[in-house]
């Protein structure tokens, strides 16, 4: 696989996904260990020769132990633990003084969570014996190897001599070989060698390296970058070292960079940091350099953000400010290719954070550049090509268009002094399969606001199957406080497009002036929203369809359906809903306090009348 141009991040995702899925060179996870006594012992471990050989999809361990009994005759029970992520070995053989033990002599300790393979070796008084253990561990998709020599401290005394030879599947030098613990090793070719004497094992052997498939592809890009020193080649290389979202977190398994989470040292981190600095210098004053600087800040500006990165939207406005007019009008081919990456980034990152048509438009612009450079053709024939990076584009594009939901009616409640006390918005939701999910989002948002902002209450209740009511209670004589509280809602919810923010803000000025709108005009906003959706539909449908028509392989056409049909159907549903929204939304005035006053007046009049009648009756009786 070879990536010719940086902008095609879809291609980038495919390559990184496939690199992950291919199963990188095997590694033994923590849990592989030297032979260990099951209970207290009088046996010393005078010498250990350990060989570990890594192959493409497994690792072989060959350990030869020289042991001496320092006491009387004893039957010493011992075993190999295979805990942690190692699991059972696929093959294991034990030799005592060169003779292989029968399989029946090797038992399993089922009650031990570390999954020991146990066998018994008889020792005569002061007798010396050799124990040889050979086993194979299948690939665990983790480019790190831990050998638990700390268990050697359970033998009597120190380890007299420890000779360890670890053979990697490639050269034991950077960047393939990252780091080893403890220090004191030497390297030659593919081997890492330890010679330790009178060793008190207080730390385990830990070896970290790059996954072989990843390394081979990365090294091609690295050699090109170092040879040409061109910004585009450096960018091609460095984004291979970073997560799929270059400012975001390193992913889990089957996501680009999944193996990074397996490392226990800072070897890979230091390597990436060093290479990024070189690349930023080579890309100085270019669009590539701008993006790499952002990636560097995300992973290295703070102490513990190398793995986690930052949320894309956290610095999204800063990214837009950096590129400015270059986003709409790239002046050079180099910038144009990087801008295409930016649009991929925007389409993927916006999710629920901004109007969805912006994500669609960003995707359409990205496709336009991808079409111009025609790079998808390189992917033909690659396994799993149907699993392309289009799914992240729409994984978060299914919630309702929050900014396009309008209230069908608004009710304003005033007290007897003509002060606005609350505003209730009655919403009619579109007929959509995600309706109940959306209602849950609204309920969750209402709880977040109520717990995050004191003196500002949003009551949420469901009506029939397609309505909900949102009531904003206004603090008594403190509309300035209401304004400041409402402005905090986007921070709490992570969006400015929630109805909990849009509509209270729209009415705020009128509430502050103690006036009352007679109707809420939505015609212009609605028509603009429909135009935006139609534009997005046209751009996506046109650009992507033209491209995918040229693809001959059936799996591409299947992918195309997943790309196009869902967002187009989604846009159509929202356009239909928007066209059903009335041009003007009525506002009803409710004067509960005044109604209460009239009721009191009626009671008073009734009481007065009653008193008058009773007085008249009393006077009449006196006359008699």
PDB file of C-alpha atoms in Angstrom, residues 142-398:
ATOM      1  CA  UNK A 142       0.359  -6.123  21.006  1.00  0.00           C
ATOM      2  CA  UNK A 143       3.854  -4.848  20.099  1.00  0.00           C
ATOM      3  CA  UNK A 144       5.139  -5.184  23.638  1.00  0.00           C
ATOM      4  CA  UNK A 145       6.781  -8.071  25.455  1.00  0.00           C
ATOM      5  CA  UNK A 146       7.029  -8.556  29.213  1.00  0.00           C
ATOM      6  CA  UNK A 147       8.978 -11.427  30.766  1.00  0.00           C
ATOM      7  CA  UNK A 148       8.303 -11.776  34.483  1.00  0.00           C
ATOM      8  CA  UNK A 149      11.762 -12.372  35.893  1.00  0.00           C
ATOM      9  CA  UNK A 150      10.658 -10.904  39.232  1.00  0.00           C
ATOM     10  CA  UNK A 151       9.322 -14.377  39.967  1.00  0.00           C
ATOM     11  CA  UNK A 152      12.982 -15.465  40.030  1.00  0.00           C
ATOM     12  CA  UNK A 153      13.257 -13.893  43.448  1.00  0.00           C
ATOM     13  CA  UNK A 154      11.129 -16.729  44.831  1.00  0.00           C
ATOM     14  CA  UNK A 155      14.063 -19.140  44.421  1.00  0.00           C
ATOM     15  CA  UNK A 156      16.645 -19.244  47.173  1.00  0.00           C
ATOM     16  CA  UNK A 157      19.175 -16.425  46.804  1.00  0.00           C
ATOM     17  CA  UNK A 158      19.798 -14.333  43.718  1.00  0.00           C
ATOM     18  CA  UNK A 159      19.931 -15.512  40.110  1.00  0.00           C
ATOM     19  CA  UNK A 160      23.577 -16.424  39.605  1.00  0.00           C
ATOM     20  CA  UNK A 161      23.624 -15.627  35.893  1.00  0.00           C
ATOM     21  CA  UNK A 162      20.915 -14.516  33.463  1.00  0.00           C
ATOM     22  CA  UNK A 163      21.623 -14.619  29.727  1.00  0.00           C
ATOM     23  CA  UNK A 164      18.758 -13.413  27.584  1.00  0.00           C
ATOM     24  CA  UNK A 165      18.623 -13.178  23.786  1.00  0.00           C
ATOM     25  CA  UNK A 166      15.518 -11.670  22.220  1.00  0.00           C
ATOM     26  CA  UNK A 167      15.241 -11.828  18.437  1.00  0.00           C
ATOM     27  CA  UNK A 168      12.843  -9.343  16.881  1.00  0.00           C
ATOM     28  CA  UNK A 169      11.371  -9.705  13.378  1.00  0.00           C
ATOM     29  CA  UNK A 170      13.312  -6.616  12.253  1.00  0.00           C
ATOM     30  CA  UNK A 171      16.380  -4.599  13.212  1.00  0.00           C
ATOM     31  CA  UNK A 172      16.645  -3.909  16.938  1.00  0.00           C
ATOM     32  CA  UNK A 173      17.163  -0.204  16.422  1.00  0.00           C
ATOM     33  CA  UNK A 174      14.933   2.878  16.235  1.00  0.00           C
ATOM     34  CA  UNK A 175      12.355   3.483  15.028  1.00  0.00           C
ATOM     35  CA  UNK A 176      11.255  -0.179  14.968  1.00  0.00           C
ATOM     36  CA  UNK A 177      12.745  -0.915  18.398  1.00  0.00           C
ATOM     37  CA  UNK A 178      11.507   1.703  20.865  1.00  0.00           C
ATOM     38  CA  UNK A 179      12.654   0.896  24.390  1.00  0.00           C
ATOM     39  CA  UNK A 180      13.805  -1.841  26.757  1.00  0.00           C
ATOM     40  CA  UNK A 181      13.766  -2.198  30.548  1.00  0.00           C
ATOM     41  CA  UNK A 182      15.976  -2.754  32.497  1.00  0.00           C
ATOM     42  CA  UNK A 183      19.019  -0.994  31.109  1.00  0.00           C
ATOM     43  CA  UNK A 184      22.274  -2.842  30.541  1.00  0.00           C
ATOM     44  CA  UNK A 185      21.373  -4.586  27.276  1.00  0.00           C
ATOM     45  CA  UNK A 186      23.182  -4.576  23.943  1.00  0.00           C
ATOM     46  CA  UNK A 187      21.785  -4.871  20.413  1.00  0.00           C
ATOM     47  CA  UNK A 188      23.121  -6.423  17.239  1.00  0.00           C
ATOM     48  CA  UNK A 189      21.107  -6.946  14.104  1.00  0.00           C
ATOM     49  CA  UNK A 190      17.699  -8.206  15.169  1.00  0.00           C
ATOM     50  CA  UNK A 191      18.762  -9.259  18.669  1.00  0.00           C
ATOM     51  CA  UNK A 192      18.612  -7.680  22.113  1.00  0.00           C
ATOM     52  CA  UNK A 193      20.995  -9.281  24.598  1.00  0.00           C
ATOM     53  CA  UNK A 194      21.189  -9.201  28.399  1.00  0.00           C
ATOM     54  CA  UNK A 195      24.096 -10.626  30.435  1.00  0.00           C
ATOM     55  CA  UNK A 196      23.322 -10.207  34.147  1.00  0.00           C
ATOM     56  CA  UNK A 197      25.213 -11.764  37.076  1.00  0.00           C
ATOM     57  CA  UNK A 198      24.170 -12.206  40.710  1.00  0.00           C
ATOM     58  CA  UNK A 199      20.942 -10.553  39.672  1.00  0.00           C
ATOM     59  CA  UNK A 200      18.298  -9.641  42.230  1.00  0.00           C
ATOM     60  CA  UNK A 201      15.239  -9.412  39.973  1.00  0.00           C
ATOM     61  CA  UNK A 202      13.327  -6.339  41.137  1.00  0.00           C
ATOM     62  CA  UNK A 203      11.896  -5.424  37.731  1.00  0.00           C
ATOM     63  CA  UNK A 204      10.728  -7.423  34.742  1.00  0.00           C
ATOM     64  CA  UNK A 205      12.162  -7.422  31.248  1.00  0.00           C
ATOM     65  CA  UNK A 206      10.042  -5.159  29.059  1.00  0.00           C
ATOM     66  CA  UNK A 207      10.601  -4.744  25.319  1.00  0.00           C
ATOM     67  CA  UNK A 208       8.549  -2.359  23.153  1.00  0.00           C
ATOM     68  CA  UNK A 209       8.639  -2.083  19.381  1.00  0.00           C
ATOM     69  CA  UNK A 210       6.423  -1.101  16.469  1.00  0.00           C
ATOM     70  CA  UNK A 211       3.933  -3.522  14.885  1.00  0.00           C
ATOM     71  CA  UNK A 212       5.721  -5.041  11.897  1.00  0.00           C
ATOM     72  CA  UNK A 213       3.110  -4.229   9.233  1.00  0.00           C
ATOM     73  CA  UNK A 214       2.756  -0.705  10.546  1.00  0.00           C
ATOM     74  CA  UNK A 215       6.529  -0.261  10.625  1.00  0.00           C
ATOM     75  CA  UNK A 216       7.061  -1.446   7.044  1.00  0.00           C
ATOM     76  CA  UNK A 217       4.500   0.968   5.616  1.00  0.00           C
ATOM     77  CA  UNK A 218       5.588   3.801   7.888  1.00  0.00           C
ATOM     78  CA  UNK A 219       9.274   3.303   7.072  1.00  0.00           C
ATOM     79  CA  UNK A 220       8.634   3.801   3.341  1.00  0.00           C
ATOM     80  CA  UNK A 221       7.013   7.140   4.079  1.00  0.00           C
ATOM     81  CA  UNK A 222       9.751   8.031   6.553  1.00  0.00           C
ATOM     82  CA  UNK A 223      12.535   7.345   4.062  1.00  0.00           C
ATOM     83  CA  UNK A 224      10.780   9.465   1.446  1.00  0.00           C
ATOM     84  CA  UNK A 225      10.308  12.365   3.861  1.00  0.00           C
ATOM     85  CA  UNK A 226      13.949  12.321   4.946  1.00  0.00           C
ATOM     86  CA  UNK A 227      15.131  12.037   1.342  1.00  0.00           C
ATOM     87  CA  UNK A 228      13.035  14.781  -0.292  1.00  0.00           C
ATOM     88  CA  UNK A 229      12.396  16.995   2.753  1.00  0.00           C
ATOM     89  CA  UNK A 230       9.206  18.135   1.006  1.00  0.00           C
ATOM     90  CA  UNK A 231       6.349  19.326   3.257  1.00  0.00           C
ATOM     91  CA  UNK A 232       3.810  17.016   1.599  1.00  0.00           C
ATOM     92  CA  UNK A 233       6.064  13.987   2.152  1.00  0.00           C
ATOM     93  CA  UNK A 234       6.671  14.888   5.785  1.00  0.00           C
ATOM     94  CA  UNK A 235       2.942  15.292   6.300  1.00  0.00           C
ATOM     95  CA  UNK A 236       2.231  11.943   4.645  1.00  0.00           C
ATOM     96  CA  UNK A 237       4.683  10.320   7.029  1.00  0.00           C
ATOM     97  CA  UNK A 238       3.753  12.073  10.273  1.00  0.00           C
ATOM     98  CA  UNK A 239       0.008  11.559  10.030  1.00  0.00           C
ATOM     99  CA  UNK A 240       0.805   7.838   9.954  1.00  0.00           C
ATOM    100  CA  UNK A 241       2.213   8.195  13.482  1.00  0.00           C
ATOM    101  CA  UNK A 242      -0.851  10.047  14.772  1.00  0.00           C
ATOM    102  CA  UNK A 243      -4.443   8.933  15.425  1.00  0.00           C
ATOM    103  CA  UNK A 244      -6.995   9.005  12.626  1.00  0.00           C
ATOM    104  CA  UNK A 245      -8.239  12.290  14.039  1.00  0.00           C
ATOM    105  CA  UNK A 246      -4.770  13.753  14.436  1.00  0.00           C
ATOM    106  CA  UNK A 247      -5.668  15.888  17.463  1.00  0.00           C
ATOM    107  CA  UNK A 248      -7.909  13.267  19.055  1.00  0.00           C
ATOM    108  CA  UNK A 249      -7.258  10.111  21.087  1.00  0.00           C
ATOM    109  CA  UNK A 250      -5.416   7.015  19.968  1.00  0.00           C
ATOM    110  CA  UNK A 251      -8.072   4.412  19.337  1.00  0.00           C
ATOM    111  CA  UNK A 252      -8.849   0.942  20.536  1.00  0.00           C
ATOM    112  CA  UNK A 253      -8.202  -2.235  18.561  1.00  0.00           C
ATOM    113  CA  UNK A 254      -9.023  -2.109  14.831  1.00  0.00           C
ATOM    114  CA  UNK A 255      -8.725   1.660  14.866  1.00  0.00           C
ATOM    115  CA  UNK A 256      -5.640   3.443  13.596  1.00  0.00           C
ATOM    116  CA  UNK A 257      -3.035   3.615  16.329  1.00  0.00           C
ATOM    117  CA  UNK A 258      -4.746   1.039  18.551  1.00  0.00           C
ATOM    118  CA  UNK A 259      -1.410  -0.488  19.566  1.00  0.00           C
ATOM    119  CA  UNK A 260      -0.248   2.745  21.206  1.00  0.00           C
ATOM    120  CA  UNK A 261      -2.519   2.060  24.182  1.00  0.00           C
ATOM    121  CA  UNK A 262      -0.599  -1.164  24.863  1.00  0.00           C
ATOM    122  CA  UNK A 263       2.702   0.585  25.564  1.00  0.00           C
ATOM    123  CA  UNK A 264       3.828   0.968  29.170  1.00  0.00           C
ATOM    124  CA  UNK A 265       6.819   3.269  28.593  1.00  0.00           C
ATOM    125  CA  UNK A 266       7.248   6.636  26.894  1.00  0.00           C
ATOM    126  CA  UNK A 267       9.248   5.144  24.010  1.00  0.00           C
ATOM    127  CA  UNK A 268       6.622   5.689  21.314  1.00  0.00           C
ATOM    128  CA  UNK A 269       5.632   9.068  22.728  1.00  0.00           C
ATOM    129  CA  UNK A 270       9.221  10.316  22.612  1.00  0.00           C
ATOM    130  CA  UNK A 271       9.649   8.997  19.074  1.00  0.00           C
ATOM    131  CA  UNK A 272       6.518  10.772  17.813  1.00  0.00           C
ATOM    132  CA  UNK A 273       7.454  14.005  19.561  1.00  0.00           C
ATOM    133  CA  UNK A 274      10.934  13.999  18.040  1.00  0.00           C
ATOM    134  CA  UNK A 275       9.648  13.273  14.534  1.00  0.00           C
ATOM    135  CA  UNK A 276       6.902  15.901  14.796  1.00  0.00           C
ATOM    136  CA  UNK A 277       9.446  18.565  15.680  1.00  0.00           C
ATOM    137  CA  UNK A 278      11.504  17.680  12.600  1.00  0.00           C
ATOM    138  CA  UNK A 279       8.412  17.664  10.397  1.00  0.00           C
ATOM    139  CA  UNK A 280       7.132  20.994  11.689  1.00  0.00           C
ATOM    140  CA  UNK A 281      10.504  22.526  10.893  1.00  0.00           C
ATOM    141  CA  UNK A 282      10.442  21.050   7.369  1.00  0.00           C
ATOM    142  CA  UNK A 283       6.847  22.263   6.827  1.00  0.00           C
ATOM    143  CA  UNK A 284       7.473  25.781   8.083  1.00  0.00           C
ATOM    144  CA  UNK A 285       5.177  28.454   6.544  1.00  0.00           C
ATOM    145  CA  UNK A 286       2.957  25.881   4.819  1.00  0.00           C
ATOM    146  CA  UNK A 287      -0.566  24.644   5.423  1.00  0.00           C
ATOM    147  CA  UNK A 288       0.947  21.300   6.428  1.00  0.00           C
ATOM    148  CA  UNK A 289       2.927  23.004   9.145  1.00  0.00           C
ATOM    149  CA  UNK A 290      -0.202  24.648  10.506  1.00  0.00           C
ATOM    150  CA  UNK A 291      -1.981  21.325  10.934  1.00  0.00           C
ATOM    151  CA  UNK A 292       1.088  19.638  12.423  1.00  0.00           C
ATOM    152  CA  UNK A 293       1.464  22.459  14.945  1.00  0.00           C
ATOM    153  CA  UNK A 294      -2.140  21.890  15.995  1.00  0.00           C
ATOM    154  CA  UNK A 295      -1.476  18.155  16.357  1.00  0.00           C
ATOM    155  CA  UNK A 296       1.662  18.822  18.391  1.00  0.00           C
ATOM    156  CA  UNK A 297      -0.197  21.151  20.746  1.00  0.00           C
ATOM    157  CA  UNK A 298      -2.999  18.603  21.212  1.00  0.00           C
ATOM    158  CA  UNK A 299      -0.655  15.781  22.230  1.00  0.00           C
ATOM    159  CA  UNK A 300       2.302  17.506  23.886  1.00  0.00           C
ATOM    160  CA  UNK A 301       1.373  20.946  25.258  1.00  0.00           C
ATOM    161  CA  UNK A 302      -0.083  19.406  28.409  1.00  0.00           C
ATOM    162  CA  UNK A 303       1.447  16.728  30.596  1.00  0.00           C
ATOM    163  CA  UNK A 304      -0.894  13.777  30.098  1.00  0.00           C
ATOM    164  CA  UNK A 305      -2.609  14.350  26.746  1.00  0.00           C
ATOM    165  CA  UNK A 306      -0.410  12.270  24.423  1.00  0.00           C
ATOM    166  CA  UNK A 307      -2.867   9.352  24.344  1.00  0.00           C
ATOM    167  CA  UNK A 308      -6.083  11.313  24.877  1.00  0.00           C
ATOM    168  CA  UNK A 309      -5.404  14.357  22.683  1.00  0.00           C
ATOM    169  CA  UNK A 310      -8.152  16.971  22.760  1.00  0.00           C
ATOM    170  CA  UNK A 311     -11.710  17.201  21.513  1.00  0.00           C
ATOM    171  CA  UNK A 312     -11.650  18.517  17.956  1.00  0.00           C
ATOM    172  CA  UNK A 313     -14.309  21.116  18.639  1.00  0.00           C
ATOM    173  CA  UNK A 314     -12.295  22.542  21.525  1.00  0.00           C
ATOM    174  CA  UNK A 315      -9.935  24.282  19.117  1.00  0.00           C
ATOM    175  CA  UNK A 316     -12.117  24.182  16.023  1.00  0.00           C
ATOM    176  CA  UNK A 317     -12.583  27.952  15.801  1.00  0.00           C
ATOM    177  CA  UNK A 318      -8.824  28.394  16.142  1.00  0.00           C
ATOM    178  CA  UNK A 319      -8.266  26.071  13.196  1.00  0.00           C
ATOM    179  CA  UNK A 320     -10.672  28.077  11.068  1.00  0.00           C
ATOM    180  CA  UNK A 321      -8.926  31.299  12.068  1.00  0.00           C
ATOM    181  CA  UNK A 322      -5.562  29.863  11.060  1.00  0.00           C
ATOM    182  CA  UNK A 323      -6.692  28.967   7.544  1.00  0.00           C
ATOM    183  CA  UNK A 324      -9.111  31.881   6.977  1.00  0.00           C
ATOM    184  CA  UNK A 325      -9.661  32.564   3.256  1.00  0.00           C
ATOM    185  CA  UNK A 326      -7.549  29.550   2.267  1.00  0.00           C
ATOM    186  CA  UNK A 327     -10.476  27.321   3.188  1.00  0.00           C
ATOM    187  CA  UNK A 328     -12.685  28.649   0.411  1.00  0.00           C
ATOM    188  CA  UNK A 329     -10.009  29.689  -2.057  1.00  0.00           C
ATOM    189  CA  UNK A 330      -6.801  27.639  -1.834  1.00  0.00           C
ATOM    190  CA  UNK A 331      -4.057  29.505  -3.650  1.00  0.00           C
ATOM    191  CA  UNK A 332      -1.691  26.612  -4.281  1.00  0.00           C
ATOM    192  CA  UNK A 333      -1.994  22.918  -4.990  1.00  0.00           C
ATOM    193  CA  UNK A 334      -0.236  22.164  -1.723  1.00  0.00           C
ATOM    194  CA  UNK A 335      -2.738  24.175   0.319  1.00  0.00           C
ATOM    195  CA  UNK A 336      -5.637  22.721  -1.655  1.00  0.00           C
ATOM    196  CA  UNK A 337      -4.702  19.195  -0.662  1.00  0.00           C
ATOM    197  CA  UNK A 338      -4.447  20.122   2.995  1.00  0.00           C
ATOM    198  CA  UNK A 339      -7.744  22.009   2.831  1.00  0.00           C
ATOM    199  CA  UNK A 340      -9.335  18.802   1.586  1.00  0.00           C
ATOM    200  CA  UNK A 341      -8.142  17.128   4.778  1.00  0.00           C
ATOM    201  CA  UNK A 342      -9.644  20.002   6.749  1.00  0.00           C
ATOM    202  CA  UNK A 343     -13.031  19.387   5.152  1.00  0.00           C
ATOM    203  CA  UNK A 344     -12.813  15.694   5.954  1.00  0.00           C
ATOM    204  CA  UNK A 345     -12.004  16.704   9.489  1.00  0.00           C
ATOM    205  CA  UNK A 346     -14.950  19.100   9.656  1.00  0.00           C
ATOM    206  CA  UNK A 347     -17.396  16.607   8.199  1.00  0.00           C
ATOM    207  CA  UNK A 348     -16.301  14.017  10.720  1.00  0.00           C
ATOM    208  CA  UNK A 349     -15.944  16.296  13.726  1.00  0.00           C
ATOM    209  CA  UNK A 350     -19.067  18.428  13.684  1.00  0.00           C
ATOM    210  CA  UNK A 351     -21.417  15.644  14.640  1.00  0.00           C
ATOM    211  CA  UNK A 352     -24.013  17.086  16.979  1.00  0.00           C
ATOM    212  CA  UNK A 353     -22.011  20.246  17.570  1.00  0.00           C
ATOM    213  CA  UNK A 354     -23.280  22.299  14.611  1.00  0.00           C
ATOM    214  CA  UNK A 355     -25.940  22.322  11.870  1.00  0.00           C
ATOM    215  CA  UNK A 356     -25.732  19.030  10.022  1.00  0.00           C
ATOM    216  CA  UNK A 357     -25.894  20.638   6.611  1.00  0.00           C
ATOM    217  CA  UNK A 358     -22.459  22.078   7.418  1.00  0.00           C
ATOM    218  CA  UNK A 359     -21.131  18.539   7.805  1.00  0.00           C
ATOM    219  CA  UNK A 360     -22.746  17.557   4.516  1.00  0.00           C
ATOM    220  CA  UNK A 361     -21.332  20.575   2.711  1.00  0.00           C
ATOM    221  CA  UNK A 362     -17.879  19.908   4.146  1.00  0.00           C
ATOM    222  CA  UNK A 363     -18.095  16.318   2.916  1.00  0.00           C
ATOM    223  CA  UNK A 364     -19.150  17.512  -0.535  1.00  0.00           C
ATOM    224  CA  UNK A 365     -16.143  19.835  -0.726  1.00  0.00           C
ATOM    225  CA  UNK A 366     -13.856  17.051   0.390  1.00  0.00           C
ATOM    226  CA  UNK A 367     -15.227  14.751  -2.316  1.00  0.00           C
ATOM    227  CA  UNK A 368     -14.623  17.503  -4.879  1.00  0.00           C
ATOM    228  CA  UNK A 369     -10.913  17.564  -4.074  1.00  0.00           C
ATOM    229  CA  UNK A 370     -10.702  13.794  -3.892  1.00  0.00           C
ATOM    230  CA  UNK A 371     -12.323  13.656  -7.323  1.00  0.00           C
ATOM    231  CA  UNK A 372      -9.766  16.113  -8.661  1.00  0.00           C
ATOM    232  CA  UNK A 373      -6.804  14.017  -7.576  1.00  0.00           C
ATOM    233  CA  UNK A 374      -8.459  10.637  -8.332  1.00  0.00           C
ATOM    234  CA  UNK A 375      -6.843   8.581  -5.617  1.00  0.00           C
ATOM    235  CA  UNK A 376      -9.479   5.996  -4.760  1.00  0.00           C
ATOM    236  CA  UNK A 377      -8.336   3.837  -7.667  1.00  0.00           C
ATOM    237  CA  UNK A 378      -5.284   2.755  -5.678  1.00  0.00           C
ATOM    238  CA  UNK A 379      -7.573   0.896  -3.281  1.00  0.00           C
ATOM    239  CA  UNK A 380      -8.873  -1.631  -5.779  1.00  0.00           C
ATOM    240  CA  UNK A 381      -8.387  -5.202  -4.730  1.00  0.00           C
ATOM    241  CA  UNK A 382      -7.573  -4.479  -1.096  1.00  0.00           C
ATOM    242  CA  UNK A 383      -9.282  -6.804   1.359  1.00  0.00           C
ATOM    243  CA  UNK A 384     -12.076  -5.310   3.445  1.00  0.00           C
ATOM    244  CA  UNK A 385     -12.281  -2.293   1.146  1.00  0.00           C
ATOM    245  CA  UNK A 386     -16.022  -2.164   1.758  1.00  0.00           C
ATOM    246  CA  UNK A 387     -15.230  -0.939   5.279  1.00  0.00           C
ATOM    247  CA  UNK A 388     -14.249   2.579   4.265  1.00  0.00           C
ATOM    248  CA  UNK A 389     -14.167   5.762   6.262  1.00  0.00           C
ATOM    249  CA  UNK A 390     -17.573   6.964   5.204  1.00  0.00           C
ATOM    250  CA  UNK A 391     -19.236   5.473   8.257  1.00  0.00           C
ATOM    251  CA  UNK A 392     -17.686   8.021  10.667  1.00  0.00           C
ATOM    252  CA  UNK A 393     -19.122  10.820   8.538  1.00  0.00           C
ATOM    253  CA  UNK A 394     -22.649   9.819   9.373  1.00  0.00           C
ATOM    254  CA  UNK A 395     -22.280   7.972  12.632  1.00  0.00           C
ATOM    255  CA  UNK A 396     -23.434  11.116  14.430  1.00  0.00           C
ATOM    256  CA  UNK A 397     -25.559  12.658  11.689  1.00  0.00           C
ATOM    257  CA  UNK A 398     -28.851  11.003  12.566  1.00  0.00           C
TER     258      UNK A 398
END
